[in-house]
Amino acid sequence: MSRVIIIGAGGVGNVVAKKCAQNDSIFTEVLIATRTVSKADKIVAEIHEHIPGSKTTFSTASVDADNVPALVALFNSFKPELVINVALPYQDLTIMDACLETGVHYLDTANYEPLDVAKFEYSWQWAYREKFEKAGLMALLGCGFDPGATNIFTAHHAKHHFKEIHYLDIVDCNNGDHGKAFATNFNPEINIREITANGRYWENGEWVETRPLEISQDIYYPKVTTRKSFVLYHEELESLVINFPTIKRARFWMTFGESYIKHLSVLEGIGMTSIVPIDFRGQKIAPIEFLKAVLPAPESLAANYTGQTCIGVQARGIGLDGQPKVHFVYNVCDHAATYKEVQAQGVSYTTGVPAMIGAALMLTGTWKKAGVYNVEEFDPDPFIAEMNRWGLPVDELAGIELVHD
Ligand code: NDP
């Protein structure tokens, strides 16, 4: 019996809302609040059409999540227990401030990033720890797939398979095809900023920087394919190397097709991915914002998407029996199946389902502690059980090294 506000009605917001509608014994009243309210209205209409038996009551509202007083007024009028933030990383701090002011728990899927600096890290949000503790409130950070499920998979390795994890490789393959020459699977601004930045991985107690897409190798993704994969910096590395201090090296790998890289390097070469505003006919506009307006909306890719994603975590180290061990935990998700179920492509689905699960675990008190936490700080078992139940089955592969030194 819980009242929840979902902020954001993009690709991920759509999935979170529909999974809440499926899990209606926990999510009884849901308000979808976003900048463009017609997008929230569309989601609610689809819920009535595709999940007609759901007992969850939905309403919608327009809100500017950059504006704390506007958020506070909204939270005070709806009185939610929890806010699920699936707007953009730029809004994390304003939403956390509004939660503190109104006594509401908080969950997100991406760490804070200032609008004008291409830099994302947890420091800004970890600085809220004391405030949340004192208020008796919980903030759960990075509860999507990566970050999110990948942190949980690491916690699962640590709990069930390893005495010490030494080498961690997180691998993310999207082997899907949406038929477009160039498009990003989630918010283009965030996606392009992530990929065009320098890479970084953790080794022997420090960060090693690489040029964008400098390091690559072919990786076999079980049940899906073998694909060239590139090292890039990804935010879960920051909390994982702190929470699992035996890790000597932690890397994140992602697949990109040749055509994707070709388009991206041309766009970058001509300055279209820049976040520095330029003057255009008397208006200041960041080229990347204009590019976003030109590219297909991530949610529009869903209808014709085929193929699968495979995201997992390989750990190497000392097993519980004291012997060297390698183990892989992963999920495979099918784009066409997720479209059939919730009218979304797999990348939105793999993010939205863990967000719903994290919220459900907080609302039922399974995961409940005042303060600001990353997901690996909680027991992974109930989370993995819920992944198996809500459409993201978890598989394991023992003794085969998929990612090499
Ligand atoms: P979209 O761009 O599709 O959707 C973002 C939504 O937030 C839109 O509805 C947008 O409104 C709304 N929004 C943006 N700014 C504001 C604002 N100031 N006030 C109110 N609403 C606002 O993004 P996605 O759904 O693809 O991604 C959502 C989040 O999930 C992002 O933070 C992304 O980084 C994260 N993510 C996390 C992943 C993970 O595995 N952990 C993977 C993929 C994404 P409007 O429609 O008006 O623009």
Coordinates of C-alpha atoms and ligand atoms in Angstrom, one line a residue:
M1 CA 0.0 0.0 0.0
S2 CA 2.3 2.8 -1.2
R3 CA 2.1 6.2 -2.8
V4 CA 5.0 6.9 -5.2
I5 CA 6.0 9.7 -7.6
I6 CA 7.9 8.8 -10.7
I7 CA 9.8 11.8 -12.1
G8 CA 10.5 11.5 -15.9
A9 CA 8.4 10.0 -18.6
G10 CA 11.0 9.0 -21.2
G11 CA 12.1 5.5 -22.2
V12 CA 12.9 4.5 -18.6
G13 CA 9.9 6.2 -16.9
N14 CA 7.6 4.3 -19.2
V15 CA 9.0 1.0 -18.1
V16 CA 9.1 1.9 -14.4
A17 CA 5.4 3.0 -14.5
K18 CA 4.3 -0.2 -16.3
K19 CA 6.2 -2.5 -14.0
C20 CA 4.6 -0.7 -11.0
A21 CA 1.2 -1.3 -12.6
Q22 CA 2.1 -5.0 -12.8
N23 CA 3.3 -5.0 -9.2
D24 CA 0.0 -3.5 -8.0
S25 CA 0.0 -5.0 -4.5
I26 CA 2.9 -2.8 -3.6
F27 CA 2.4 0.3 -5.8
T28 CA -1.2 1.4 -5.1
E29 CA -1.0 5.0 -6.1
V30 CA 1.5 6.4 -8.6
L31 CA 1.9 10.0 -9.9
I32 CA 4.0 10.4 -13.0
A33 CA 5.4 13.9 -13.0
T34 CA 7.5 15.3 -15.8
R35 CA 8.3 18.3 -17.9
T36 CA 6.1 17.4 -20.9
V37 CA 2.9 16.0 -19.3
S38 CA 1.5 14.6 -22.5
K39 CA 4.3 11.9 -22.4
A40 CA 3.1 10.9 -18.9
D41 CA -0.6 10.9 -20.2
K42 CA 0.4 8.6 -23.1
I43 CA 2.0 6.1 -20.6
V44 CA -1.1 6.0 -18.5
A45 CA -3.3 5.5 -21.5
E46 CA -1.1 2.6 -22.6
I47 CA -1.3 1.1 -19.1
H48 CA -5.1 1.2 -19.2
E49 CA -5.0 -0.5 -22.7
H50 CA -2.3 -3.1 -22.0
I51 CA -2.5 -3.8 -18.3
P52 CA -6.3 -3.4 -17.8
G53 CA -6.4 -5.6 -14.6
S54 CA -3.9 -3.4 -12.7
K55 CA -5.3 -2.0 -9.4
T56 CA -2.7 0.8 -9.3
T57 CA -4.3 4.2 -9.6
F58 CA -2.3 6.6 -11.9
S59 CA -2.3 10.3 -12.2
T60 CA 0.0 12.8 -14.0
A61 CA 1.4 16.2 -13.4
S62 CA 3.7 18.7 -15.0
V63 CA 6.8 19.7 -13.0
D64 CA 10.2 21.4 -13.6
A65 CA 12.5 19.1 -11.6
D66 CA 15.2 21.8 -11.6
N67 CA 13.0 23.9 -9.4
V68 CA 13.1 22.8 -5.7
P69 CA 10.0 24.9 -4.6
A70 CA 8.0 23.4 -7.5
L71 CA 9.0 19.9 -6.4
V72 CA 8.3 20.6 -2.7
A73 CA 4.8 21.9 -3.6
L74 CA 4.1 18.7 -5.7
F75 CA 5.4 16.3 -3.0
N76 CA 3.4 18.1 -0.3
S77 CA 0.2 17.8 -2.3
F78 CA 0.6 14.2 -3.3
K79 CA 2.4 13.0 -0.1
P80 CA 4.4 10.1 -1.6
E81 CA 6.5 7.7 0.5
L82 CA 9.1 7.5 -2.2
V83 CA 10.3 9.4 -5.3
I84 CA 11.7 7.4 -8.2
N85 CA 13.9 9.8 -10.2
V86 CA 14.2 8.7 -13.8
A87 CA 14.5 12.2 -15.2
L88 CA 18.1 13.2 -16.1
P89 CA 21.2 13.1 -13.9
Y90 CA 21.1 17.0 -13.8
Q91 CA 18.0 16.8 -11.6
D92 CA 19.4 14.5 -8.9
L93 CA 20.4 17.1 -6.4
T94 CA 17.2 19.3 -6.7
I95 CA 15.1 16.2 -6.2
M96 CA 17.1 15.0 -3.2
D97 CA 16.8 18.5 -1.7
A98 CA 13.0 18.4 -2.2
C99 CA 12.9 14.9 -0.6
L100 CA 14.7 16.2 2.5
E101 CA 12.4 19.1 2.8
T102 CA 9.3 17.0 2.6
G103 CA 10.3 13.8 4.3
V104 CA 10.3 11.5 1.3
H105 CA 12.6 8.5 0.4
Y106 CA 14.6 8.8 -2.9
L107 CA 15.8 6.4 -5.6
D108 CA 17.6 7.1 -8.9
T109 CA 19.4 5.3 -11.7
A110 CA 22.3 7.6 -12.6
N111 CA 24.6 9.8 -10.6
Y112 CA 24.6 13.6 -10.6
E113 CA 26.1 15.4 -13.4
P114 CA 26.3 19.2 -13.7
L115 CA 24.8 20.5 -16.9
D116 CA 27.8 22.5 -18.0
V117 CA 30.7 20.1 -17.0
A118 CA 31.1 16.7 -18.7
K119 CA 31.8 15.0 -15.3
F120 CA 29.8 12.6 -13.3
E121 CA 30.7 11.2 -9.9
Y122 CA 29.0 10.2 -6.7
S123 CA 30.8 12.8 -4.5
W124 CA 27.9 15.3 -4.8
Q125 CA 25.3 12.8 -3.7
W126 CA 27.4 11.0 -1.1
A127 CA 27.8 14.5 0.5
Y128 CA 24.0 14.2 1.4
R129 CA 24.7 11.1 3.7
E130 CA 24.4 12.9 7.0
K131 CA 21.4 14.9 6.0
F132 CA 19.5 11.8 5.0
E133 CA 20.6 9.9 8.1
K134 CA 19.5 12.8 10.4
A135 CA 16.1 13.0 8.6
G136 CA 15.6 9.2 8.9
L137 CA 15.3 9.0 5.1
M138 CA 16.9 6.6 2.6
A139 CA 18.4 7.5 -0.8
L140 CA 19.2 4.6 -3.0
L141 CA 21.6 5.6 -5.8
G142 CA 22.2 4.0 -9.2
C143 CA 19.4 1.4 -9.2
G144 CA 19.1 0.7 -13.0
F145 CA 21.1 -2.1 -14.7
D146 CA 24.6 -0.6 -15.0
P147 CA 24.8 0.9 -12.4
G148 CA 22.3 -1.2 -10.5
A149 CA 22.1 -4.9 -11.4
T150 CA 25.8 -4.9 -12.2
N151 CA 26.5 -3.8 -8.6
I152 CA 24.1 -6.5 -7.4
F153 CA 25.9 -9.1 -9.5
T154 CA 29.2 -8.0 -7.9
A155 CA 27.7 -8.3 -4.4
H156 CA 26.3 -11.8 -5.4
H157 CA 29.9 -12.8 -6.4
A158 CA 31.2 -11.6 -3.1
K159 CA 28.5 -13.3 -1.0
H160 CA 28.2 -16.6 -2.8
H161 CA 31.4 -17.3 -4.8
F162 CA 34.5 -15.5 -3.6
K163 CA 36.6 -15.1 -0.6
E164 CA 38.3 -12.3 -2.4
I165 CA 37.5 -10.6 -5.7
H166 CA 40.7 -9.5 -7.5
Y167 CA 39.7 -8.7 -11.0
L168 CA 36.3 -7.3 -12.0
D169 CA 35.1 -6.9 -15.6
I170 CA 31.6 -5.5 -16.2
V171 CA 30.5 -6.2 -19.8
D172 CA 27.6 -4.6 -21.7
C173 CA 26.6 -5.8 -25.1
N174 CA 23.7 -4.5 -27.1
N175 CA 23.4 -6.8 -30.1
G176 CA 20.1 -5.2 -31.1
D177 CA 19.3 -3.6 -34.5
H178 CA 16.8 -0.7 -34.6
G179 CA 17.3 -0.1 -38.4
K180 CA 18.4 3.5 -38.0
A181 CA 21.8 4.8 -39.3
F182 CA 22.6 6.4 -36.0
A183 CA 20.6 6.6 -32.7
T184 CA 21.3 6.3 -29.0
N185 CA 19.5 3.9 -26.8
F186 CA 19.0 6.3 -24.0
N187 CA 19.1 10.0 -23.6
P188 CA 21.5 11.1 -26.4
E189 CA 23.1 13.9 -24.4
I190 CA 24.0 11.6 -21.5
N191 CA 25.0 8.7 -23.8
I192 CA 27.3 10.7 -26.1
R193 CA 28.9 12.5 -23.2
E194 CA 29.7 9.2 -21.6
I195 CA 31.3 7.7 -24.8
T196 CA 33.3 10.7 -26.0
A197 CA 34.9 11.3 -22.6
N198 CA 38.3 9.7 -21.8
G199 CA 38.1 6.1 -20.6
R200 CA 39.2 5.1 -17.1
Y201 CA 39.7 1.9 -15.1
W202 CA 40.9 1.0 -11.6
E203 CA 44.2 -0.7 -11.1
N204 CA 46.3 -1.2 -8.0
G205 CA 44.6 1.6 -6.0
E206 CA 44.4 4.3 -8.7
W207 CA 42.5 5.3 -11.8
V208 CA 44.3 4.7 -15.1
E209 CA 43.1 7.1 -17.9
T210 CA 42.7 6.0 -21.5
R211 CA 41.8 7.9 -24.7
P212 CA 38.1 7.4 -25.7
L213 CA 37.7 3.8 -27.0
E214 CA 41.5 3.2 -26.9
I215 CA 41.3 -0.3 -25.4
S216 CA 39.2 -3.1 -27.0
Q217 CA 38.9 -6.9 -27.3
D218 CA 36.5 -9.4 -28.7
I219 CA 34.3 -10.7 -25.9
Y220 CA 31.9 -13.7 -26.0
Y221 CA 28.5 -12.8 -24.6
P222 CA 26.7 -16.1 -23.7
K223 CA 23.6 -16.9 -25.7
V224 CA 24.1 -13.8 -27.8
T225 CA 27.3 -13.3 -29.8
T226 CA 30.9 -12.4 -29.8
R227 CA 31.5 -8.6 -30.2
K228 CA 34.3 -6.1 -30.1
S229 CA 34.0 -4.3 -26.8
F230 CA 35.7 -1.1 -25.6
V231 CA 36.9 0.0 -22.2
L232 CA 35.1 3.1 -21.0
Y233 CA 34.5 4.7 -17.6
H234 CA 31.2 3.8 -16.0
E235 CA 29.9 5.2 -12.8
E236 CA 29.5 1.9 -10.8
L237 CA 33.2 1.4 -10.8
E238 CA 33.6 4.3 -8.4
S239 CA 31.5 2.8 -5.6
L240 CA 32.4 -0.9 -6.3
V241 CA 36.2 -0.4 -5.7
I242 CA 35.4 1.3 -2.4
N243 CA 32.8 -1.3 -1.2
F244 CA 34.9 -4.3 -2.4
P245 CA 38.5 -3.2 -1.4
T246 CA 40.1 -6.5 -2.4
I247 CA 39.6 -5.5 -6.1
K248 CA 42.9 -5.0 -7.8
R249 CA 41.5 -4.1 -11.2
A250 CA 38.0 -3.1 -12.3
R251 CA 37.1 -2.3 -15.9
F252 CA 33.9 -1.6 -17.8
W253 CA 33.4 -2.8 -21.4
M254 CA 30.7 -1.9 -23.9
T255 CA 30.0 -2.9 -27.5
F256 CA 29.7 -0.3 -30.3
G257 CA 29.1 -1.1 -33.9
E258 CA 31.4 0.3 -36.6
S259 CA 28.7 2.5 -38.1
Y260 CA 27.9 3.9 -34.6
I261 CA 31.6 4.8 -34.1
K262 CA 31.9 6.3 -37.6
H263 CA 28.9 8.6 -37.1
L264 CA 30.0 9.6 -33.7
S265 CA 33.5 10.5 -34.7
V266 CA 32.2 12.6 -37.6
L267 CA 29.8 14.4 -35.3
E268 CA 32.5 14.9 -32.7
G269 CA 35.0 16.1 -35.4
I270 CA 32.6 18.9 -36.5
G271 CA 31.8 19.9 -33.0
M272 CA 28.2 18.6 -32.9
T273 CA 28.8 16.8 -29.6
S274 CA 30.1 19.9 -27.7
I275 CA 28.3 21.0 -24.5
V276 CA 29.7 24.5 -24.9
P277 CA 26.9 26.8 -26.0
I278 CA 27.3 28.7 -29.3
D279 CA 25.4 31.8 -30.5
F280 CA 22.8 30.7 -33.1
R281 CA 20.5 33.5 -34.5
G282 CA 20.7 35.4 -31.3
Q283 CA 20.1 32.3 -29.1
K284 CA 22.6 30.4 -27.0
I285 CA 22.5 26.7 -27.8
A286 CA 24.8 23.8 -26.9
P287 CA 25.4 21.8 -30.2
I288 CA 24.7 18.5 -28.3
E289 CA 21.2 19.7 -27.3
F290 CA 20.5 20.5 -31.0
L291 CA 21.8 17.1 -32.0
K292 CA 19.5 15.5 -29.5
A293 CA 16.5 17.3 -31.1
V294 CA 17.5 15.9 -34.5
L295 CA 18.2 12.3 -33.4
P296 CA 15.4 9.7 -33.0
A297 CA 13.9 9.7 -29.5
P298 CA 15.2 6.5 -27.7
E299 CA 11.6 5.4 -27.0
S300 CA 10.8 5.7 -30.7
L301 CA 13.3 2.9 -31.5
A302 CA 11.3 0.3 -29.6
A303 CA 8.8 -0.8 -32.2
N304 CA 11.1 -2.3 -34.7
Y305 CA 14.0 -3.3 -32.5
T306 CA 15.3 -6.9 -32.8
G307 CA 18.1 -8.8 -31.1
Q308 CA 19.2 -9.0 -27.5
T309 CA 21.3 -7.3 -24.8
C310 CA 23.7 -9.2 -22.6
I311 CA 25.0 -7.5 -19.5
G312 CA 27.1 -9.2 -16.9
V313 CA 29.9 -9.2 -14.4
Q314 CA 33.0 -11.4 -14.6
A315 CA 34.9 -11.8 -11.3
R316 CA 38.3 -13.5 -10.9
G317 CA 40.0 -14.1 -7.6
I318 CA 40.0 -16.6 -4.7
G319 CA 36.9 -18.8 -4.4
L320 CA 35.3 -19.8 -1.1
D321 CA 37.4 -23.0 -1.2
G322 CA 40.6 -21.0 -1.3
Q323 CA 41.3 -21.9 -5.0
P324 CA 41.6 -19.5 -7.9
K325 CA 38.2 -19.0 -9.6
V326 CA 36.5 -17.2 -12.4
H327 CA 32.7 -16.7 -12.5
F328 CA 30.2 -14.8 -14.6
V329 CA 26.8 -13.6 -13.7
Y330 CA 24.5 -12.1 -16.4
N331 CA 21.2 -11.4 -17.9
V332 CA 20.0 -11.6 -21.5
C333 CA 17.1 -9.4 -22.6
D334 CA 15.2 -9.5 -25.9
H335 CA 14.2 -6.2 -27.5
A336 CA 11.1 -7.6 -29.3
A337 CA 9.9 -9.3 -26.1
T338 CA 10.2 -6.1 -24.0
Y339 CA 8.3 -4.2 -26.8
K340 CA 5.5 -6.7 -26.7
E341 CA 5.3 -6.5 -22.9
V342 CA 5.7 -2.8 -22.1
Q343 CA 6.2 -1.1 -25.5
A344 CA 9.8 -0.4 -24.8
Q345 CA 13.2 -1.4 -26.1
G346 CA 15.5 -3.6 -24.0
V347 CA 17.8 -0.8 -22.8
S348 CA 14.9 1.1 -21.2
Y349 CA 13.6 -2.2 -19.9
T350 CA 16.8 -3.4 -18.3
T351 CA 17.0 0.0 -16.5
G352 CA 13.3 0.4 -15.5
V353 CA 12.8 -3.0 -14.1
P354 CA 15.6 -2.8 -11.4
A355 CA 14.3 0.7 -10.5
M356 CA 10.9 -0.7 -9.8
I357 CA 12.5 -3.6 -7.9
G358 CA 14.6 -1.3 -5.7
A359 CA 11.6 0.8 -4.9
A360 CA 9.6 -2.3 -4.0
L361 CA 12.3 -3.5 -1.7
M362 CA 12.5 -0.1 0.0
L363 CA 8.7 0.2 0.4
T364 CA 8.3 -3.3 1.9
G365 CA 11.2 -2.6 4.3
T366 CA 13.4 -5.4 2.9
W367 CA 16.0 -2.8 2.1
K368 CA 15.6 0.0 4.6
K369 CA 18.3 2.1 6.2
A370 CA 18.5 5.9 6.8
G371 CA 21.3 7.4 4.7
V372 CA 22.6 7.5 1.1
Y373 CA 23.6 4.1 -0.3
N374 CA 24.7 2.3 -3.4
V375 CA 22.8 -0.9 -4.1
E376 CA 25.8 -3.2 -3.4
E377 CA 25.6 -2.2 0.2
F378 CA 22.4 -4.3 0.6
D379 CA 21.8 -8.1 0.5
P380 CA 21.7 -9.1 -3.2
D381 CA 19.6 -12.2 -2.7
P382 CA 16.1 -10.5 -2.6
F383 CA 17.0 -8.3 -5.5
I384 CA 18.1 -11.2 -7.7
A385 CA 14.9 -13.2 -6.7
E386 CA 12.8 -10.2 -7.9
M387 CA 14.8 -9.9 -11.1
N388 CA 13.9 -13.5 -11.9
R389 CA 10.3 -12.8 -11.1
W390 CA 9.9 -9.5 -13.0
G391 CA 11.4 -10.3 -16.4
L392 CA 15.2 -10.1 -16.0
P393 CA 16.3 -13.7 -15.4
V394 CA 19.8 -14.0 -14.0
D395 CA 22.2 -16.7 -15.3
E396 CA 25.6 -17.8 -14.2
L397 CA 28.6 -19.4 -16.0
A398 CA 31.3 -21.1 -14.0
G399 CA 35.0 -21.6 -14.8
I400 CA 35.2 -19.9 -18.3
E401 CA 37.2 -16.7 -18.7
L402 CA 35.2 -14.4 -21.1
V403 CA 37.3 -11.3 -20.6
H404 CA 41.0 -11.6 -20.8
D405 CA 43.9 -9.5 -19.4
Ligands
NDP1 P1 14.8 10.3 -21.6 O1 15.5 11.5 -22.1 O2 14.1 9.4 -22.5 O3 13.7 10.8 -20.5 C1 14.0 11.7 -19.5 C2 12.7 12.2 -19.0 O4 12.9 13.2 -18.0 C3 11.8 12.9 -20.0 O5 10.5 12.6 -19.8 C4 12.1 14.4 -19.7 O6 11.1 15.3 -20.1 C5 12.2 14.4 -18.2 N1 12.9 15.6 -17.8 C6 14.1 16.0 -18.2 N2 14.4 17.2 -17.6 C7 13.4 17.4 -16.7 C8 13.1 18.5 -15.8 N3 13.9 19.5 -15.6 N4 11.9 18.4 -15.1 C9 11.1 17.4 -15.3 N5 11.3 16.4 -16.2 C10 12.4 16.4 -16.9 O7 15.8 9.5 -20.8 P2 15.8 7.9 -20.4 O8 14.4 7.6 -19.9 O9 16.4 7.2 -21.4 O10 16.7 7.9 -19.1 C11 16.3 8.3 -17.8 C12 17.4 8.2 -16.8 O11 17.8 6.9 -16.7 C13 18.6 9.1 -17.1 O12 19.1 9.7 -15.9 C14 19.6 8.1 -17.6 O13 21.0 8.5 -17.4 C15 19.3 6.9 -16.8 N6 19.7 5.6 -17.3 C16 20.3 4.7 -16.5 C17 20.7 3.5 -16.9 C18 21.2 2.4 -16.0 O14 21.4 1.3 -16.3 N7 21.5 2.8 -14.7 C19 20.6 3.1 -18.4 C20 19.9 4.1 -19.1 C21 19.5 5.3 -18.6 P3 10.9 15.8 -21.6 O15 10.2 14.7 -22.2 O16 10.0 17.0 -21.5 O17 12.2 16.1 -22.2

